[in-house]
PDB file of C-alpha atoms and ligand atoms in Angstrom:
ATOM      1  CA  MET A   1       0.265   0.289  -0.047  1.00 73.00           C
ATOM      2  CA  SER A   2       1.259   3.216  -0.941  1.00 84.00           C
ATOM      3  CA  TYR A   3       0.839   6.681   1.341  1.00 97.00           C
ATOM      4  CA  GLU A   4       1.125  10.210   0.632  1.00 98.00           C
ATOM      5  CA  TYR A   5       2.841  11.350   4.220  1.00 98.00           C
ATOM      6  CA  ILE A   6       4.806   8.349   5.273  1.00 98.00           C
ATOM      7  CA  LEU A   7       7.059   5.973   3.606  1.00 98.00           C
ATOM      8  CA  VAL A   8       6.752   2.301   4.777  1.00 98.00           C
ATOM      9  CA  ASP A   9       9.382  -0.613   4.025  1.00 98.00           C
ATOM     10  CA  PRO A  10       8.042  -4.050   5.602  1.00 98.00           C
ATOM     11  CA  GLN A  11      11.113  -5.580   4.847  1.00 97.00           C
ATOM     12  CA  PHE A  12      13.692  -2.672   5.741  1.00 98.00           C
ATOM     13  CA  LYS A  13      15.897  -5.492   7.436  1.00 98.00           C
ATOM     14  CA  THR A  14      15.423  -9.193   8.166  1.00 97.00           C
ATOM     15  CA  HIS A  15      12.087  -9.332  10.402  1.00 98.00           C
ATOM     16  CA  ILE A  16      12.589  -5.377  10.820  1.00 98.00           C
ATOM     17  CA  ALA A  17      10.094  -2.520   9.293  1.00 98.00           C
ATOM     18  CA  LEU A  18      10.897   0.910   8.742  1.00 98.00           C
ATOM     19  CA  VAL A  19       8.239   3.681   8.879  1.00 98.00           C
ATOM     20  CA  ARG A  20       9.697   7.059   7.871  1.00 98.00           C
ATOM     21  CA  LEU A  21       7.436  10.599   8.556  1.00 98.00           C
ATOM     22  CA  ASN A  22       7.484  12.285   4.967  1.00 98.00           C
ATOM     23  CA  ARG A  23       6.414  15.476   5.103  1.00 98.00           C
ATOM     24  CA  PRO A  24       9.857  17.353   5.518  1.00 98.00           C
ATOM     25  CA  LYS A  25       9.146  20.866   4.518  1.00 98.00           C
ATOM     26  CA  GLU A  26       6.688  21.098   7.244  1.00 98.00           C
ATOM     27  CA  LEU A  27       9.409  19.663   9.659  1.00 98.00           C
ATOM     28  CA  ASN A  28       7.012  16.261   9.675  1.00 98.00           C
ATOM     29  CA  ALA A  29       4.145  18.316  11.443  1.00 98.00           C
ATOM     30  CA  LEU A  30       1.601  15.410  12.216  1.00 98.00           C
ATOM     31  CA  ASN A  31      -1.620  16.136  10.253  1.00 97.00           C
ATOM     32  CA  LEU A  32      -4.687  13.939  10.829  1.00 97.00           C
ATOM     33  CA  GLN A  33      -4.001  12.013   7.316  1.00 98.00           C
ATOM     34  CA  LEU A  34      -0.601  11.204   8.254  1.00 98.00           C
ATOM     35  CA  MET A  35      -1.843   9.823  11.546  1.00 98.00           C
ATOM     36  CA  LEU A  36      -4.432   7.709   9.973  1.00 97.00           C
ATOM     37  CA  GLU A  37      -1.559   6.412   7.656  1.00 98.00           C
ATOM     38  CA  MET A  38       0.572   5.620  10.594  1.00 98.00           C
ATOM     39  CA  LYS A  39      -2.294   3.729  12.295  1.00 97.00           C
ATOM     40  CA  GLN A  40      -3.025   1.764   9.042  1.00 98.00           C
ATOM     41  CA  ALA A  41       0.487   0.712   8.349  1.00 98.00           C
ATOM     42  CA  LEU A  42       1.301  -0.287  12.089  1.00 98.00           C
ATOM     43  CA  HIS A  43      -1.804  -2.280  11.888  1.00 98.00           C
ATOM     44  CA  ASP A  44      -0.759  -3.868   8.826  1.00 98.00           C
ATOM     45  CA  LEU A  45       3.063  -4.603  10.366  1.00 98.00           C
ATOM     46  CA  ASP A  46       1.732  -6.160  13.352  1.00 97.00           C
ATOM     47  CA  GLU A  47      -0.240  -8.644  11.304  1.00 97.00           C
ATOM     48  CA  ASP A  48       2.937  -9.140   8.887  1.00 97.00           C
ATOM     49  CA  GLU A  49       4.380 -12.620  10.060  1.00 95.00           C
ATOM     50  CA  ASN A  50       7.809 -11.637   8.553  1.00 96.00           C
ATOM     51  CA  VAL A  51       8.084  -8.472  11.015  1.00 98.00           C
ATOM     52  CA  ARG A  52       9.257  -8.950  14.420  1.00 98.00           C
ATOM     53  CA  CYS A  53      10.216  -5.183  15.332  1.00 98.00           C
ATOM     54  CA  ILE A  54       9.232  -1.753  13.644  1.00 98.00           C
ATOM     55  CA  ILE A  55      11.486   1.429  13.835  1.00 98.00           C
ATOM     56  CA  ILE A  56       9.498   4.479  13.184  1.00 98.00           C
ATOM     57  CA  THR A  57      11.821   7.561  11.929  1.00 98.00           C
ATOM     58  CA  GLY A  58      11.770  10.895  10.373  1.00 98.00           C
ATOM     59  CA  ASN A  59      14.711  12.998   8.901  1.00 98.00           C
ATOM     60  CA  GLU A  60      18.002  14.378  10.236  1.00 98.00           C
ATOM     61  CA  GLN A  61      16.157  17.867  10.602  1.00 98.00           C
ATOM     62  CA  ALA A  62      12.976  16.577  12.269  1.00 98.00           C
ATOM     63  CA  PHE A  63      11.495  13.608  13.844  1.00 98.00           C
ATOM     64  CA  ALA A  64       7.994  15.604  14.029  1.00 98.00           C
ATOM     65  CA  ALA A  65       7.666  19.090  15.122  1.00 98.00           C
ATOM     66  CA  GLY A  66       4.084  18.403  16.504  1.00 96.00           C
ATOM     67  CA  ALA A  67       0.680  18.375  15.346  1.00 96.00           C
ATOM     68  CA  ASP A  68      -0.027  20.270  12.576  1.00 96.00           C
ATOM     69  CA  ILE A  69      -0.856  23.867  13.755  1.00 95.00           C
ATOM     70  CA  LYS A  70      -2.279  25.333  10.466  1.00 95.00           C
ATOM     71  CA  GLN A  71      -4.651  22.266  10.613  1.00 95.00           C
ATOM     72  CA  MET A  72      -5.645  22.792  14.004  1.00 93.00           C
ATOM     73  CA  GLU A  73      -6.008  26.443  14.131  1.00 92.00           C
ATOM     74  CA  SER A  74      -9.793  27.458  13.652  1.00 92.00           C
ATOM     75  CA  ARG A  75     -10.837  24.305  15.455  1.00 91.00           C
ATOM     76  CA  THR A  76     -13.581  24.208  17.689  1.00 92.00           C
ATOM     77  CA  PRO A  77     -13.777  21.855  20.990  1.00 91.00           C
ATOM     78  CA  ILE A  78     -17.021  20.402  18.771  1.00 92.00           C
ATOM     79  CA  ASP A  79     -14.677  19.790  15.634  1.00 91.00           C
ATOM     80  CA  LEU A  80     -12.075  18.109  17.983  1.00 92.00           C
ATOM     81  CA  LEU A  81     -14.476  15.933  19.493  1.00 91.00           C
ATOM     82  CA  LYS A  82     -16.144  14.789  16.082  1.00 92.00           C
ATOM     83  CA  ILE A  83     -12.994  14.358  14.475  1.00 94.00           C
ATOM     84  CA  ASP A  84     -11.763  12.132  17.585  1.00 93.00           C
ATOM     85  CA  GLN A  85      -8.083  12.013  16.651  1.00 93.00           C
ATOM     86  CA  PHE A  86      -7.333  10.278  19.570  1.00 94.00           C
ATOM     87  CA  GLU A  87      -8.969   7.074  18.754  1.00 94.00           C
ATOM     88  CA  THR A  88      -5.958   6.742  15.781  1.00 95.00           C
ATOM     89  CA  TRP A  89      -3.597   7.524  18.933  1.00 95.00           C
ATOM     90  CA  ASP A  90      -4.902   4.648  20.909  1.00 93.00           C
ATOM     91  CA  GLN A  91      -4.703   1.974  18.109  1.00 95.00           C
ATOM     92  CA  ILE A  92      -1.203   2.959  17.633  1.00 95.00           C
ATOM     93  CA  ARG A  93      -0.634   2.673  21.346  1.00 94.00           C
ATOM     94  CA  LYS A  94      -2.025  -0.776  21.004  1.00 96.00           C
ATOM     95  CA  THR A  95       0.268  -1.970  18.616  1.00 98.00           C
ATOM     96  CA  LYS A  96       1.553  -5.547  19.776  1.00 98.00           C
ATOM     97  CA  LYS A  97       5.052  -5.533  18.185  1.00 98.00           C
ATOM     98  CA  PRO A  98       8.079  -3.729  19.756  1.00 98.00           C
ATOM     99  CA  ILE A  99       8.594  -0.198  18.501  1.00 98.00           C
ATOM    100  CA  ILE A 100      11.411   1.869  18.472  1.00 98.00           C
ATOM    101  CA  ALA A 101      11.835   5.684  17.678  1.00 98.00           C
ATOM    102  CA  ALA A 102      14.626   6.454  15.867  1.00 98.00           C
ATOM    103  CA  VAL A 103      14.889  10.288  16.836  1.00 98.00           C
ATOM    104  CA  SER A 104      17.020  13.127  15.108  1.00 98.00           C
ATOM    105  CA  GLY A 105      16.122  16.860  15.371  1.00 98.00           C
ATOM    106  CA  PHE A 106      13.053  17.930  16.769  1.00 98.00           C
ATOM    107  CA  ALA A 107      10.369  15.772  18.178  1.00 98.00           C
ATOM    108  CA  LEU A 108       8.134  18.423  19.747  1.00 98.00           C
ATOM    109  CA  GLY A 109       4.450  18.466  20.948  1.00 96.00           C
ATOM    110  CA  GLY A 110       2.734  15.617  19.244  1.00 96.00           C
ATOM    111  CA  GLY A 111       6.178  14.563  17.692  1.00 98.00           C
ATOM    112  CA  CYS A 112       7.381  14.034  21.285  1.00 98.00           C
ATOM    113  CA  GLU A 113       4.402  12.254  22.486  1.00 97.00           C
ATOM    114  CA  LEU A 114       4.519   9.637  19.406  1.00 98.00           C
ATOM    115  CA  ALA A 115       8.161   8.933  20.199  1.00 98.00           C
ATOM    116  CA  MET A 116       7.101   8.114  23.741  1.00 97.00           C
ATOM    117  CA  THR A 117       4.165   6.271  22.690  1.00 96.00           C
ATOM    118  CA  CYS A 118       6.793   4.025  20.842  1.00 98.00           C
ATOM    119  CA  ASP A 119       8.577   1.509  23.422  1.00 98.00           C
ATOM    120  CA  MET A 120      11.990   2.353  22.634  1.00 98.00           C
ATOM    121  CA  ILE A 121      14.035   5.643  21.713  1.00 98.00           C
ATOM    122  CA  VAL A 122      17.389   6.134  20.112  1.00 98.00           C
ATOM    123  CA  ALA A 123      18.346   9.515  19.605  1.00 98.00           C
ATOM    124  CA  SER A 124      20.948  11.337  17.519  1.00 98.00           C
ATOM    125  CA  GLU A 125      23.099  14.030  19.545  1.00 98.00           C
ATOM    126  CA  THR A 126      21.113  16.555  17.414  1.00 98.00           C
ATOM    127  CA  ALA A 127      17.893  15.515  18.830  1.00 98.00           C
ATOM    128  CA  LYS A 128      15.729  18.104  20.805  1.00 98.00           C
ATOM    129  CA  PHE A 129      12.719  17.075  22.716  1.00 98.00           C
ATOM    130  CA  GLY A 130       9.853  19.167  23.973  1.00 98.00           C
ATOM    131  CA  GLN A 131       6.203  19.940  24.668  1.00 96.00           C
ATOM    132  CA  PRO A 132       6.118  23.441  24.071  1.00 95.00           C
ATOM    133  CA  GLU A 133       2.284  23.471  23.248  1.00 95.00           C
ATOM    134  CA  ILE A 134       1.679  25.962  25.928  1.00 94.00           C
ATOM    135  CA  LYS A 135       3.422  28.779  24.027  1.00 95.00           C
ATOM    136  CA  ILE A 136       0.271  28.442  21.293  1.00 95.00           C
ATOM    137  CA  GLY A 137      -1.903  28.776  24.306  1.00 92.00           C
ATOM    138  CA  ILE A 138      -2.435  24.980  24.334  1.00 93.00           C
ATOM    139  CA  MET A 139      -1.243  21.661  26.379  1.00 92.00           C
ATOM    140  CA  PRO A 140      -0.333  18.488  25.535  1.00 93.00           C
ATOM    141  CA  GLY A 141      -3.322  16.170  24.592  1.00 93.00           C
ATOM    142  CA  ALA A 142      -1.807  13.120  23.241  1.00 94.00           C
ATOM    143  CA  GLY A 143      -0.351  11.761  26.463  1.00 91.00           C
ATOM    144  CA  GLY A 144       2.301  14.226  26.887  1.00 94.00           C
ATOM    145  CA  THR A 145       1.469  14.927  30.512  1.00 92.00           C
ATOM    146  CA  GLN A 146       1.307  11.433  31.340  1.00 92.00           C
ATOM    147  CA  ARG A 147       4.144   9.588  29.831  1.00 94.00           C
ATOM    148  CA  LEU A 148       6.807  12.756  30.369  1.00 95.00           C
ATOM    149  CA  THR A 149       5.847  12.635  33.864  1.00 94.00           C
ATOM    150  CA  ARG A 150       6.226   9.051  34.084  1.00 94.00           C
ATOM    151  CA  ALA A 151       9.474   9.030  32.376  1.00 96.00           C
ATOM    152  CA  VAL A 152      11.073  12.143  33.599  1.00 97.00           C
ATOM    153  CA  GLY A 153       9.610  12.804  36.884  1.00 96.00           C
ATOM    154  CA  LYS A 154       7.557  15.622  38.301  1.00 96.00           C
ATOM    155  CA  ALA A 155      10.186  18.477  38.439  1.00 98.00           C
ATOM    156  CA  LEU A 156      11.145  18.233  34.517  1.00 98.00           C
ATOM    157  CA  ALA A 157       7.819  17.189  32.969  1.00 96.00           C
ATOM    158  CA  MET A 158       6.517  20.569  35.065  1.00 97.00           C
ATOM    159  CA  GLU A 159       9.105  22.801  33.642  1.00 98.00           C
ATOM    160  CA  MET A 160       9.017  21.338  30.153  1.00 98.00           C
ATOM    161  CA  VAL A 161       4.922  21.372  30.153  1.00 95.00           C
ATOM    162  CA  LEU A 162       4.689  24.996  31.857  1.00 95.00           C
ATOM    163  CA  THR A 163       7.537  26.643  29.990  1.00 97.00           C
ATOM    164  CA  GLY A 164       7.901  24.672  26.760  1.00 96.00           C
ATOM    165  CA  LYS A 165      11.715  24.375  27.090  1.00 98.00           C
ATOM    166  CA  PHE A 166      13.395  22.125  25.158  1.00 98.00           C
ATOM    167  CA  ILE A 167      15.976  19.385  26.259  1.00 98.00           C
ATOM    168  CA  SER A 168      18.637  18.126  24.514  1.00 98.00           C
ATOM    169  CA  ALA A 169      19.012  14.216  23.332  1.00 98.00           C
ATOM    170  CA  GLU A 170      22.132  14.133  26.218  1.00 98.00           C
ATOM    171  CA  GLU A 171      19.592  15.444  28.916  1.00 98.00           C
ATOM    172  CA  ALA A 172      16.724  13.188  27.607  1.00 98.00           C
ATOM    173  CA  LEU A 173      19.232  10.223  28.387  1.00 98.00           C
ATOM    174  CA  ARG A 174      20.121  11.483  32.014  1.00 98.00           C
ATOM    175  CA  SER A 175      16.626  11.626  32.695  1.00 98.00           C
ATOM    176  CA  GLY A 176      15.413   8.426  31.685  1.00 97.00           C
ATOM    177  CA  LEU A 177      13.375   9.346  28.564  1.00 98.00           C
ATOM    178  CA  ILE A 178      15.311   7.678  25.876  1.00 98.00           C
ATOM    179  CA  ASN A 179      17.705   4.670  25.775  1.00 98.00           C
ATOM    180  CA  LYS A 180      20.612   5.807  23.644  1.00 98.00           C
ATOM    181  CA  VAL A 181      22.107   8.939  22.087  1.00 98.00           C
ATOM    182  CA  VAL A 182      24.474   8.513  19.230  1.00 98.00           C
ATOM    183  CA  PRO A 183      26.357  10.866  16.379  1.00 98.00           C
ATOM    184  CA  GLU A 184      23.776  11.898  13.940  1.00 98.00           C
ATOM    185  CA  GLU A 185      25.502   9.668  10.970  1.00 98.00           C
ATOM    186  CA  VAL A 186      24.562   6.620  13.018  1.00 98.00           C
ATOM    187  CA  TYR A 187      21.394   6.790  14.690  1.00 98.00           C
ATOM    188  CA  LEU A 188      19.103   4.603  12.369  1.00 98.00           C
ATOM    189  CA  ASP A 189      21.835   2.094  12.403  1.00 98.00           C
ATOM    190  CA  GLU A 190      21.775   2.185  16.123  1.00 98.00           C
ATOM    191  CA  ALA A 191      18.052   1.690  16.306  1.00 98.00           C
ATOM    192  CA  VAL A 192      18.562  -1.175  13.766  1.00 98.00           C
ATOM    193  CA  LYS A 193      21.256  -2.733  15.983  1.00 98.00           C
ATOM    194  CA  LEU A 194      18.941  -2.610  18.873  1.00 98.00           C
ATOM    195  CA  ALA A 195      15.840  -3.866  16.801  1.00 98.00           C
ATOM    196  CA  LYS A 196      17.923  -6.804  15.521  1.00 98.00           C
ATOM    197  CA  GLU A 197      18.833  -7.739  19.167  1.00 98.00           C
ATOM    198  CA  VAL A 198      15.184  -7.598  19.909  1.00 98.00           C
ATOM    199  CA  CYS A 199      14.094  -9.834  16.572  1.00 97.00           C
ATOM    200  CA  GLN A 200      16.529 -12.458  17.998  1.00 97.00           C
ATOM    201  CA  MET A 201      14.189 -13.153  20.831  1.00 97.00           C
ATOM    202  CA  SER A 202      10.942 -15.260  20.870  1.00 97.00           C
ATOM    203  CA  PRO A 203       8.111 -13.150  19.199  1.00 97.00           C
ATOM    204  CA  VAL A 204       5.586 -14.808  21.475  1.00 97.00           C
ATOM    205  CA  ALA A 205       7.361 -13.967  24.677  1.00 97.00           C
ATOM    206  CA  THR A 206       8.305 -10.507  23.296  1.00 98.00           C
ATOM    207  CA  ARG A 207       4.680  -9.658  22.679  1.00 97.00           C
ATOM    208  CA  LEU A 208       3.757 -10.816  26.395  1.00 97.00           C
ATOM    209  CA  ALA A 209       6.842  -8.912  27.726  1.00 98.00           C
ATOM    210  CA  LYS A 210       5.791  -5.550  26.025  1.00 98.00           C
ATOM    211  CA  GLU A 211       2.182  -5.995  27.039  1.00 96.00           C
ATOM    212  CA  SER A 212       3.265  -6.387  30.435  1.00 97.00           C
ATOM    213  CA  VAL A 213       5.772  -3.666  31.000  1.00 96.00           C
ATOM    214  CA  ASN A 214       3.391  -1.272  29.396  1.00 95.00           C
ATOM    215  CA  LYS A 215       0.710  -2.529  32.318  1.00 94.00           C
ATOM    216  CA  ALA A 216       2.803  -1.008  34.720  1.00 92.00           C
ATOM    217  CA  PHE A 217       2.237   2.441  33.444  1.00 87.00           C
ATOM    218  CA  GLU A 218      -1.722   1.790  33.314  1.00 86.00           C
ATOM    219  CA  SER A 219      -2.405  -0.165  36.754  1.00 85.00           C
ATOM    220  CA  GLY A 220      -2.020  -0.263  40.306  1.00 88.00           C
ATOM    221  CA  LEU A 221       0.912  -2.826  41.627  1.00 82.00           C
ATOM    222  CA  GLN A 222      -1.444  -5.655  42.478  1.00 86.00           C
ATOM    223  CA  GLU A 223      -3.169  -5.634  38.914  1.00 88.00           C
ATOM    224  CA  GLY A 224       0.322  -5.397  37.215  1.00 83.00           C
ATOM    225  CA  LEU A 225       1.484  -8.076  39.180  1.00 84.00           C
ATOM    226  CA  PHE A 226      -1.437 -10.419  38.587  1.00 85.00           C
ATOM    227  CA  PHE A 227      -1.333  -9.401  34.888  1.00 87.00           C
ATOM    228  CA  GLU A 228       2.657 -10.440  34.657  1.00 86.00           C
ATOM    229  CA  ARG A 229       2.004 -13.581  36.412  1.00 85.00           C
ATOM    230  CA  LYS A 230      -0.717 -14.389  33.519  1.00 90.00           C
ATOM    231  CA  ASN A 231       1.441 -13.517  30.900  1.00 88.00           C
ATOM    232  CA  PHE A 232       4.349 -15.536  32.184  1.00 88.00           C
ATOM    233  CA  TYR A 233       2.124 -18.426  32.643  1.00 85.00           C
ATOM    234  CA  MET A 234       1.407 -18.144  29.020  1.00 90.00           C
ATOM    235  CA  CYS A 235       4.810 -18.210  27.808  1.00 88.00           C
ATOM    236  CA  PHE A 236       5.021 -21.766  28.822  1.00 90.00           C
ATOM    237  CA  SER A 237       2.286 -22.629  26.075  1.00 91.00           C
ATOM    238  CA  SER A 238       4.713 -21.866  23.502  1.00 93.00           C
ATOM    239  CA  ASN A 239       7.053 -23.838  21.529  1.00 95.00           C
ATOM    240  CA  ASP A 240       9.358 -21.084  21.835  1.00 94.00           C
ATOM    241  CA  GLN A 241       9.789 -21.411  25.331  1.00 93.00           C
ATOM    242  CA  LYS A 242      10.573 -25.138  25.035  1.00 92.00           C
ATOM    243  CA  GLU A 243      13.373 -24.227  22.117  1.00 94.00           C
ATOM    244  CA  GLY A 244      14.844 -21.409  24.344  1.00 92.00           C
ATOM    245  CA  MET A 245      15.261 -23.701  27.129  1.00 88.00           C
ATOM    246  CA  LYS A 246      16.460 -26.426  25.526  1.00 94.00           C
ATOM    247  CA  ALA A 247      18.947 -24.294  23.572  1.00 92.00           C
ATOM    248  CA  PHE A 248      20.257 -23.168  26.897  1.00 90.00           C
ATOM    249  CA  VAL A 249      20.881 -26.921  28.226  1.00 91.00           C
ATOM    250  CA  GLU A 250      22.290 -27.770  24.757  1.00 95.00           C
ATOM    251  CA  LYS A 251      24.481 -24.808  24.695  1.00 94.00           C
ATOM    252  CA  ARG A 252      23.553 -23.412  21.388  1.00 92.00           C
ATOM    253  CA  ILE A 253      21.321 -20.412  19.906  1.00 95.00           C
ATOM    254  CA  PRO A 254      17.800 -20.811  19.938  1.00 95.00           C
ATOM    255  CA  ASP A 255      16.047 -20.873  16.763  1.00 95.00           C
ATOM    256  CA  PHE A 256      12.902 -18.919  17.453  1.00 95.00           C
ATOM    257  CA  LYS A 257       9.752 -19.472  15.408  1.00 94.00           C
ATOM    258  CA  GLY A 258       7.030 -17.497  16.938  1.00 92.00           C
ATOM    259  CA  ASN A 259       4.398 -19.948  18.003  1.00 94.00           C
TER     260      ASN A 259
HETATM  261  C1  HXC B 301       2.609  23.110  11.198  1.00 63.55           C
HETATM  262  C2  HXC B 301       4.782  23.428  11.272  1.00 63.55           C
HETATM  263  C3  HXC B 301       4.922  23.036  12.415  1.00 63.55           C
HETATM  264  C4  HXC B 301       3.732  22.496  13.115  1.00 63.55           C
HETATM  265  C5  HXC B 301       7.054  23.623  11.900  1.00 63.55           C
HETATM  266  N1  HXC B 301       5.912  23.907  10.671  1.00 63.55           N
HETATM  267  N2  HXC B 301       6.346  23.069  12.650  1.00 63.55           N
HETATM  268  N3  HXC B 301       3.704  23.516  10.547  1.00 63.55           N
HETATM  269  N4  HXC B 301       2.728  22.596  12.330  1.00 63.55           N
HETATM  270  N5  HXC B 301       3.577  21.794  14.511  1.00 63.55           N
HETATM  271  C6  HXC B 301       6.468  24.610   9.429  1.00 63.55           C
HETATM  272  C7  HXC B 301       6.697  25.755   9.257  1.00 63.55           C
HETATM  273  O1  HXC B 301       5.128  26.681   9.393  1.00 63.55           O
HETATM  274  C8  HXC B 301       7.226  25.984   8.186  1.00 63.55           C
HETATM  275  O2  HXC B 301       6.527  26.331   7.014  1.00 63.55           O
HETATM  276  C9  HXC B 301       8.115  24.816   8.282  1.00 63.55           C
HETATM  277  O3  HXC B 301       7.609  23.808   8.920  1.00 63.55           O
HETATM  278  C10 HXC B 301      10.079  25.287   8.759  1.00 63.55           C
HETATM  279  O4  HXC B 301       9.446  25.558  10.283  1.00 63.55           O
HETATM  280  P1  HXC B 301      10.465  26.997  10.655  1.00 63.55           P
HETATM  281  O5  HXC B 301       9.361  27.100  11.705  1.00 63.55           O
HETATM  282  O6  HXC B 301      10.569  27.861   9.472  1.00 63.55           O
HETATM  283  O7  HXC B 301      11.907  26.342  11.126  1.00 63.55           O
HETATM  284  P2  HXC B 301      12.714  26.872  12.253  1.00 63.55           P
HETATM  285  O8  HXC B 301      12.789  28.301  12.163  1.00 63.55           O
HETATM  286  O9  HXC B 301      13.689  26.137  12.203  1.00 63.55           O
HETATM  287  O10 HXC B 301      11.961  26.452  13.593  1.00 63.55           O
HETATM  288  C11 HXC B 301      11.920  25.068  13.635  1.00 63.55           C
HETATM  289  C12 HXC B 301      10.497  24.892  14.894  1.00 63.55           C
HETATM  290  C13 HXC B 301       9.323  25.559  14.642  1.00 63.55           C
HETATM  291  C14 HXC B 301      11.311  25.435  16.344  1.00 63.55           C
HETATM  292  C15 HXC B 301      10.376  23.428  15.043  1.00 63.55           C
HETATM  293  O11 HXC B 301       8.801  25.276  13.543  1.00 63.55           O
HETATM  294  C16 HXC B 301       8.343  25.555  15.787  1.00 63.55           C
HETATM  295  O12 HXC B 301       8.426  26.021  16.781  1.00 63.55           O
HETATM  296  N6  HXC B 301       7.325  24.505  15.197  1.00 63.55           N
HETATM  297  C17 HXC B 301       6.051  24.339  16.116  1.00 63.55           C
HETATM  298  C18 HXC B 301       6.417  23.828  17.469  1.00 63.55           C
HETATM  299  C19 HXC B 301       5.170  23.216  18.222  1.00 63.55           C
HETATM  300  O13 HXC B 301       4.643  24.128  18.915  1.00 63.55           O
HETATM  301  N7  HXC B 301       4.738  22.267  18.230  1.00 63.55           N
HETATM  302  C20 HXC B 301       3.582  21.605  19.087  1.00 63.55           C
HETATM  303  C21 HXC B 301       2.383  21.792  18.372  1.00 63.55           C
HETATM  304  S1  HXC B 301       0.838  21.344  19.156  1.00 63.55           S
HETATM  305  P3  HXC B 301       6.466  27.109   6.178  1.00 63.55           P
HETATM  306  O14 HXC B 301       5.434  27.423   5.105  1.00 63.55           O
HETATM  307  O15 HXC B 301       6.116  28.499   7.201  1.00 63.55           O
HETATM  308  O16 HXC B 301       7.749  27.632   5.495  1.00 63.55           O
HETATM  309  C22 HXC B 301       0.703  19.668  19.561  1.00 63.55           C
HETATM  310  C23 HXC B 301      -0.374  19.264  20.315  1.00 63.55           C
HETATM  311  C24 HXC B 301      -0.437  17.680  19.940  1.00 63.55           C
HETATM  312  O17 HXC B 301       1.551  18.932  18.911  1.00 63.55           O
HETATM  313  C25 HXC B 301      -1.453  17.448  20.319  1.00 63.55           C
HETATM  314  C26 HXC B 301      -2.124  15.846  20.070  1.00 63.55           C
HETATM  315  C27 HXC B 301      -2.190  15.422  18.734  1.00 63.55           C
END
């Protein structure tokens, strides 16, 4: 399937798909159609048996500079209610396969929120993260106040959300927002390296583990522990569990099939 605002390569590398935001002149501002395309692409990649990990990226200058301000400018609350764009975001969040954001340049507003919706973030040294909505008279709407606060803590989240200040990749790493910072020339290669590691694992266990870590953000401890335990038991119904443990005992590399 071809899209207008994203480029999708389901076979970028073995088992790794790449989704590239492709509105370079607008710094990859997230208009409604782009987000619908993203939802469709992630849905299709989730169904694709060959894909075990997905990388979302932009270009060197921008991952995404936020939701499209020009498209939002004249909206009323009722317009927003009818458009219901967050249904799209909710579907993206429900992607079962692991997603790595490879971020260079601006990751602002909805762009920062999209990166945080991913499971891990690899950034180039030039990346800048921020929730500058306050400067245009609004506030984050796609999970920014929740995910940023959980990731970096109240002090920095409050400062970023209330002043709109950007933080560098180094500061994002120090504060726990992202996984790695590397030179700009290799940020995508580094994301691929991380994706390759993920792809070597059992796809069944990976799915259950991702779901369980995410549960930590959505539930109290007791409910989270119960959920984790259920998924742990479920791992033992897979051939991958038998293969993984057998391979350990036989001192060889496991051959995971995803069943
Ligand atoms: C629409 C945008 C845009 C955006 C940049 N552009 N960001 N268009 N929506 N969010 C466009 C500019 O209008 C311009 O187009 C072109 O991209 C290049 O941008 P410049 O401003 O000329 O570049 P520069 O001077 O380098 O400044 C970069 C920047 C600045 C600091 C990133 O563009 C900026 O502040 N952008 C807005 C950031 C922001 O407020 N994001 C939050 C949006 S609200 P033209 O045609 O003029 O050349 C949000 C809410 C999410 O995200 C809610 C949930 C969905």
